[in-house]
mmCIF file of C-alpha atoms in Angstrom:
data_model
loop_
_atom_site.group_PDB
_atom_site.id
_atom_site.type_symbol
_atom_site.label_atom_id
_atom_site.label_comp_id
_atom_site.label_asym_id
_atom_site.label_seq_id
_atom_site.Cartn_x
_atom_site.Cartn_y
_atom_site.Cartn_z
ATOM 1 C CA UNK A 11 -9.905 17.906 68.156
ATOM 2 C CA UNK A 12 -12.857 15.582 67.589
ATOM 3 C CA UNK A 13 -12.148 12.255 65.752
ATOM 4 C CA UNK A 14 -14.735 10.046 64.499
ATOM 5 C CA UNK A 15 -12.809 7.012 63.168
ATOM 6 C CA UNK A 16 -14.972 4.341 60.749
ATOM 7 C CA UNK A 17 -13.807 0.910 60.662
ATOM 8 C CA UNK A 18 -15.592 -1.174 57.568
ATOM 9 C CA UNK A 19 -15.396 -3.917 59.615
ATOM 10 C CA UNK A 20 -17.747 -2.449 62.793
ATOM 11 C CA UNK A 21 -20.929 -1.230 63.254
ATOM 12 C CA UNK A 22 -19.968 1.993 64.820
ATOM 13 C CA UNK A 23 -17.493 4.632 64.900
ATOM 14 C CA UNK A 24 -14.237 5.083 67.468
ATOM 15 C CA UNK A 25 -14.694 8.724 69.147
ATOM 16 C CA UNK A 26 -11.689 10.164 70.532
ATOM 17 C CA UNK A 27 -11.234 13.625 71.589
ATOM 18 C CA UNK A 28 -7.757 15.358 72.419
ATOM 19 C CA UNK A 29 -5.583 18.359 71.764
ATOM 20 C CA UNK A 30 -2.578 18.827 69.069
ATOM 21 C CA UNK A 31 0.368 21.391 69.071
ATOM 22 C CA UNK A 32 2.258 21.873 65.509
ATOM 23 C CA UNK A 33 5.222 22.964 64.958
ATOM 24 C CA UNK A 34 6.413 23.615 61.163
ATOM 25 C CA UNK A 35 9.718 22.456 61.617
ATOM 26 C CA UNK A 36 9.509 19.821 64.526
ATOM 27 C CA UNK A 37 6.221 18.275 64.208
ATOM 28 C CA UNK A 38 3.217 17.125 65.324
ATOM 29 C CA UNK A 39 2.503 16.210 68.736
ATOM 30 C CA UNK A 40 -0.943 14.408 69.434
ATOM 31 C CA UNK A 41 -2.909 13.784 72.876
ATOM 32 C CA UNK A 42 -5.732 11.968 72.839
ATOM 33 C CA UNK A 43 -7.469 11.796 76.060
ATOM 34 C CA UNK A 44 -10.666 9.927 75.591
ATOM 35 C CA UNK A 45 -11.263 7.186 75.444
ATOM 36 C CA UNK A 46 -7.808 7.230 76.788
ATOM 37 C CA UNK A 47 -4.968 9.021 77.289
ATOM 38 C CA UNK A 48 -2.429 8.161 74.368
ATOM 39 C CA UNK A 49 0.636 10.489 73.336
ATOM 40 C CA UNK A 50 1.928 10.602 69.407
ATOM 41 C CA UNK A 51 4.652 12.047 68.055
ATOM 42 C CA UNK A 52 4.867 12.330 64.492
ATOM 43 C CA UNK A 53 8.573 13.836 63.527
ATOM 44 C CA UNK A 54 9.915 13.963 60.183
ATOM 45 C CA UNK A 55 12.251 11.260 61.219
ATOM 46 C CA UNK A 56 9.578 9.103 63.044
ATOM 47 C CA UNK A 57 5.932 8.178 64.839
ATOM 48 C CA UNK A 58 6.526 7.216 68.295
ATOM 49 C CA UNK A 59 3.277 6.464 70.326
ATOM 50 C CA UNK A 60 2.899 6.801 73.853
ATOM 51 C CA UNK A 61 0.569 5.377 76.741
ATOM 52 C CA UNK A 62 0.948 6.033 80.319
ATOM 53 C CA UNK A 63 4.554 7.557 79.456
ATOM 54 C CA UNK A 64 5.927 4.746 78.093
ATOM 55 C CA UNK A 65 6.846 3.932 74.230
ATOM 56 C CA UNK A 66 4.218 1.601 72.691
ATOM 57 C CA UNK A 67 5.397 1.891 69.296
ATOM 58 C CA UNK A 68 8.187 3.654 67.303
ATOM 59 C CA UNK A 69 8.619 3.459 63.227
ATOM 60 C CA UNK A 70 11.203 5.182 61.463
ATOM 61 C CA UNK A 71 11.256 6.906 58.378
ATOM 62 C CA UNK A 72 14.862 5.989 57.539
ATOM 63 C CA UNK A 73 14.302 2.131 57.414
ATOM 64 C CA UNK A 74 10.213 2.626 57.040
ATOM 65 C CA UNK A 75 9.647 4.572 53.166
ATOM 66 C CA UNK A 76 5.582 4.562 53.911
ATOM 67 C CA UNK A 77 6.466 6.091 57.428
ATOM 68 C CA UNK A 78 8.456 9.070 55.419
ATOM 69 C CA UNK A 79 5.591 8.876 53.428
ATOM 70 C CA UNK A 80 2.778 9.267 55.480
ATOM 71 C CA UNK A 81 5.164 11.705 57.585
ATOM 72 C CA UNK A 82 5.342 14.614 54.813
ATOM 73 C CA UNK A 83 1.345 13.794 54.113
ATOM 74 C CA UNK A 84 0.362 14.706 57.450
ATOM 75 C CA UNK A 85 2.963 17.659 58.367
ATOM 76 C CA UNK A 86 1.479 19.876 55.101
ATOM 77 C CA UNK A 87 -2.436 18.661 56.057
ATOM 78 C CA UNK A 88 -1.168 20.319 59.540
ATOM 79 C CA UNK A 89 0.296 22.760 58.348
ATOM 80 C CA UNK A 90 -1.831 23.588 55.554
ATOM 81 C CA UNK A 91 1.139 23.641 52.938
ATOM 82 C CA UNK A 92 -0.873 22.937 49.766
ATOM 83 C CA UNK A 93 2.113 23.228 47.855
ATOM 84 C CA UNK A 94 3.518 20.418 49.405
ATOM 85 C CA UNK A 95 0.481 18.604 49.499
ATOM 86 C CA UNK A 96 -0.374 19.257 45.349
ATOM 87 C CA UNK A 97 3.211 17.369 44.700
ATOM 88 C CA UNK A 98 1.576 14.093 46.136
ATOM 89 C CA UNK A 99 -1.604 14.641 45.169
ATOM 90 C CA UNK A 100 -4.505 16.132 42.692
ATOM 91 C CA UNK A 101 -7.134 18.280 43.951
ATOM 92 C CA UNK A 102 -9.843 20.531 42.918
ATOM 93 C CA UNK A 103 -11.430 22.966 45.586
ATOM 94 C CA UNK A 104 -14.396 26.022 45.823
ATOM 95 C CA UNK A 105 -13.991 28.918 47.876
ATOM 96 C CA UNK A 106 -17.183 30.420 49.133
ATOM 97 C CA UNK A 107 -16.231 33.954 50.978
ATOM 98 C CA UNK A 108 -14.015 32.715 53.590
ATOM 99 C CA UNK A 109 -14.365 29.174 53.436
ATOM 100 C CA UNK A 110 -12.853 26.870 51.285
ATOM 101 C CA UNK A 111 -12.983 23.408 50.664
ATOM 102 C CA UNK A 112 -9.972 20.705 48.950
ATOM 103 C CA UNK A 113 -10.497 17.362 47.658
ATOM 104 C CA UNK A 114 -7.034 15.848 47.059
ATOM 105 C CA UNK A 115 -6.728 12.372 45.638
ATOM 106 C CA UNK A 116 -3.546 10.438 45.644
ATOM 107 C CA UNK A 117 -1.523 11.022 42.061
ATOM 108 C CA UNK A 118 1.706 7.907 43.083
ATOM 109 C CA UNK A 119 0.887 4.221 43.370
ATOM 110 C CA UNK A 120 2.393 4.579 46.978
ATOM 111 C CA UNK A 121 -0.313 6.683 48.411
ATOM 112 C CA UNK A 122 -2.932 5.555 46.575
ATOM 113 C CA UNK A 123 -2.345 2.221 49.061
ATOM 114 C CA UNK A 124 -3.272 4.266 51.949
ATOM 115 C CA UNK A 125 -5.543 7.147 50.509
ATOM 116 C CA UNK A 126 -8.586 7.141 48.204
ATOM 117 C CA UNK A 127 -9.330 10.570 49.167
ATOM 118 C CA UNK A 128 -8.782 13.589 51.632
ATOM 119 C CA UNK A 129 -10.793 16.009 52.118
ATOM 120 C CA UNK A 130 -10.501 19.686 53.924
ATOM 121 C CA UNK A 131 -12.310 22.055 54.687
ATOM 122 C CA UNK A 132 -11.744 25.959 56.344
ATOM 123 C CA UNK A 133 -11.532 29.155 56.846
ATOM 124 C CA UNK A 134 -8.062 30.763 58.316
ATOM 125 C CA UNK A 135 -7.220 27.693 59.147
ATOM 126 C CA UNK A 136 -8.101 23.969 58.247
ATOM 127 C CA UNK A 137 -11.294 23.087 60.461
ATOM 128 C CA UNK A 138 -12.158 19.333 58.885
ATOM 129 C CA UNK A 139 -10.324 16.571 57.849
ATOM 130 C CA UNK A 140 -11.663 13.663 56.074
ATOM 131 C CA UNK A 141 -9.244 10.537 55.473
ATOM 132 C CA UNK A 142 -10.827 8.280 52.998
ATOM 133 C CA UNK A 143 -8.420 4.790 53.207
ATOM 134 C CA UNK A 144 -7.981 2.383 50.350
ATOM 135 C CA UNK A 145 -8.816 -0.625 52.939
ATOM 136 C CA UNK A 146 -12.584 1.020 53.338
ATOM 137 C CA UNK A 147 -12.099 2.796 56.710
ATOM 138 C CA UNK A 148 -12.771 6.348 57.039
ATOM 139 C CA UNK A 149 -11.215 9.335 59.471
ATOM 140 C CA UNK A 150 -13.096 11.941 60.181
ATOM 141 C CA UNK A 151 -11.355 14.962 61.963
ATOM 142 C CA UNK A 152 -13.261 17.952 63.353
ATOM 143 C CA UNK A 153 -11.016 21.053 64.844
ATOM 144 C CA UNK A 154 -12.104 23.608 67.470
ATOM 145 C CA UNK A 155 -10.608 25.904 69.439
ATOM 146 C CA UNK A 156 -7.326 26.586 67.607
ATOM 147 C CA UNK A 157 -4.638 28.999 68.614
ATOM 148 C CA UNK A 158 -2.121 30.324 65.939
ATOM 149 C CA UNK A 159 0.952 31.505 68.114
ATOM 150 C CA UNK A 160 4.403 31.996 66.923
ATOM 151 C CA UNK A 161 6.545 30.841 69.155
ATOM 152 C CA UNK A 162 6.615 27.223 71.545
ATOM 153 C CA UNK A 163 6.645 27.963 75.421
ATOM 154 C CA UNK A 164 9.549 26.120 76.812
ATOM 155 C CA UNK A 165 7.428 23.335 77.976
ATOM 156 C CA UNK A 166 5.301 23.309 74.716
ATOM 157 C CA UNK A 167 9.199 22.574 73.081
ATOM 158 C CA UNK A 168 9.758 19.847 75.495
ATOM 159 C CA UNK A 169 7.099 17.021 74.257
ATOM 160 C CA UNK A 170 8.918 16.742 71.287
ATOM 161 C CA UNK A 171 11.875 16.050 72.769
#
């Protein structure tokens, strides 16, 4: 992945490039490694960030309700489960021979405190993601290279452990 992260409050973007490995049922497991290595792990029972293996953060979604919101948000944008996404949100979309493109604003009070807007666009699967936030700042996630394999390798099944 390619992010391209707006702040309202600077001048110019934060670039960070990485990898990702989803898994429908466990999660989300994201490596950035410029501008530095940073692991998180986004569970449907928490977000636990990593740096230079140790925990730097760690939210639950038991005692956090916009952690177990956010949570659901981002594991159907992953995992392109716009039936899940359509109970949080409106959209309206165009298909153009392969492609397709979503815009999805917030329909509860809840998200509507993070979210103005996401956008996504694709083909097979989701390509672009952009996160429009209520506080201004805005996300910007390209996709390349993307692998759609059934099954985890053992050690693939081991980072979100």
């Amino acid at each position: 992945f390619e992010q391209k992260k707006q702040i309202a409050a600077l001048e110019r973007p934060l670039l960070s490039k990485g990898d990702f490995l989803v898994e429908r049922n466990r999660g989300v497991v994201w490596r950035t490694q410029t501008p530095f290595p940073q692991v998180l792990k986004l569970t449907r029972r928490e977000i636990i960030q990593e740096q230079n293996g140790k925990v730097r953060f760690q939210l639950s979604a038991e005692r956090e309700p916009a952690v177990r919101a956010v949570n659901q948000v981002l594991f159907a944008l992953f995992a392109g489960d716009f039936a899940a996404l359509e109970q949080s949100f409106t959209s309206s979309g165009k298909v153009e021979g392969e492609r397709w493109r979503v815009t999805m604003r917030p329909s509860s009070n809840a998200l509507a405190q993070l979210f103005q807007e996401i956008r996504l666009e694709g083909a097979s699967t989701v390509q672009r993601v952009e996160l429009f936030e209520a506080n201004g700042d805005r996300t910007e996630i390209r996709f390349k290279g993307m692998q759609v394999n059934s099954a985890l390798s053992a050690d693939e099944g081991k980072l979100f452990d």
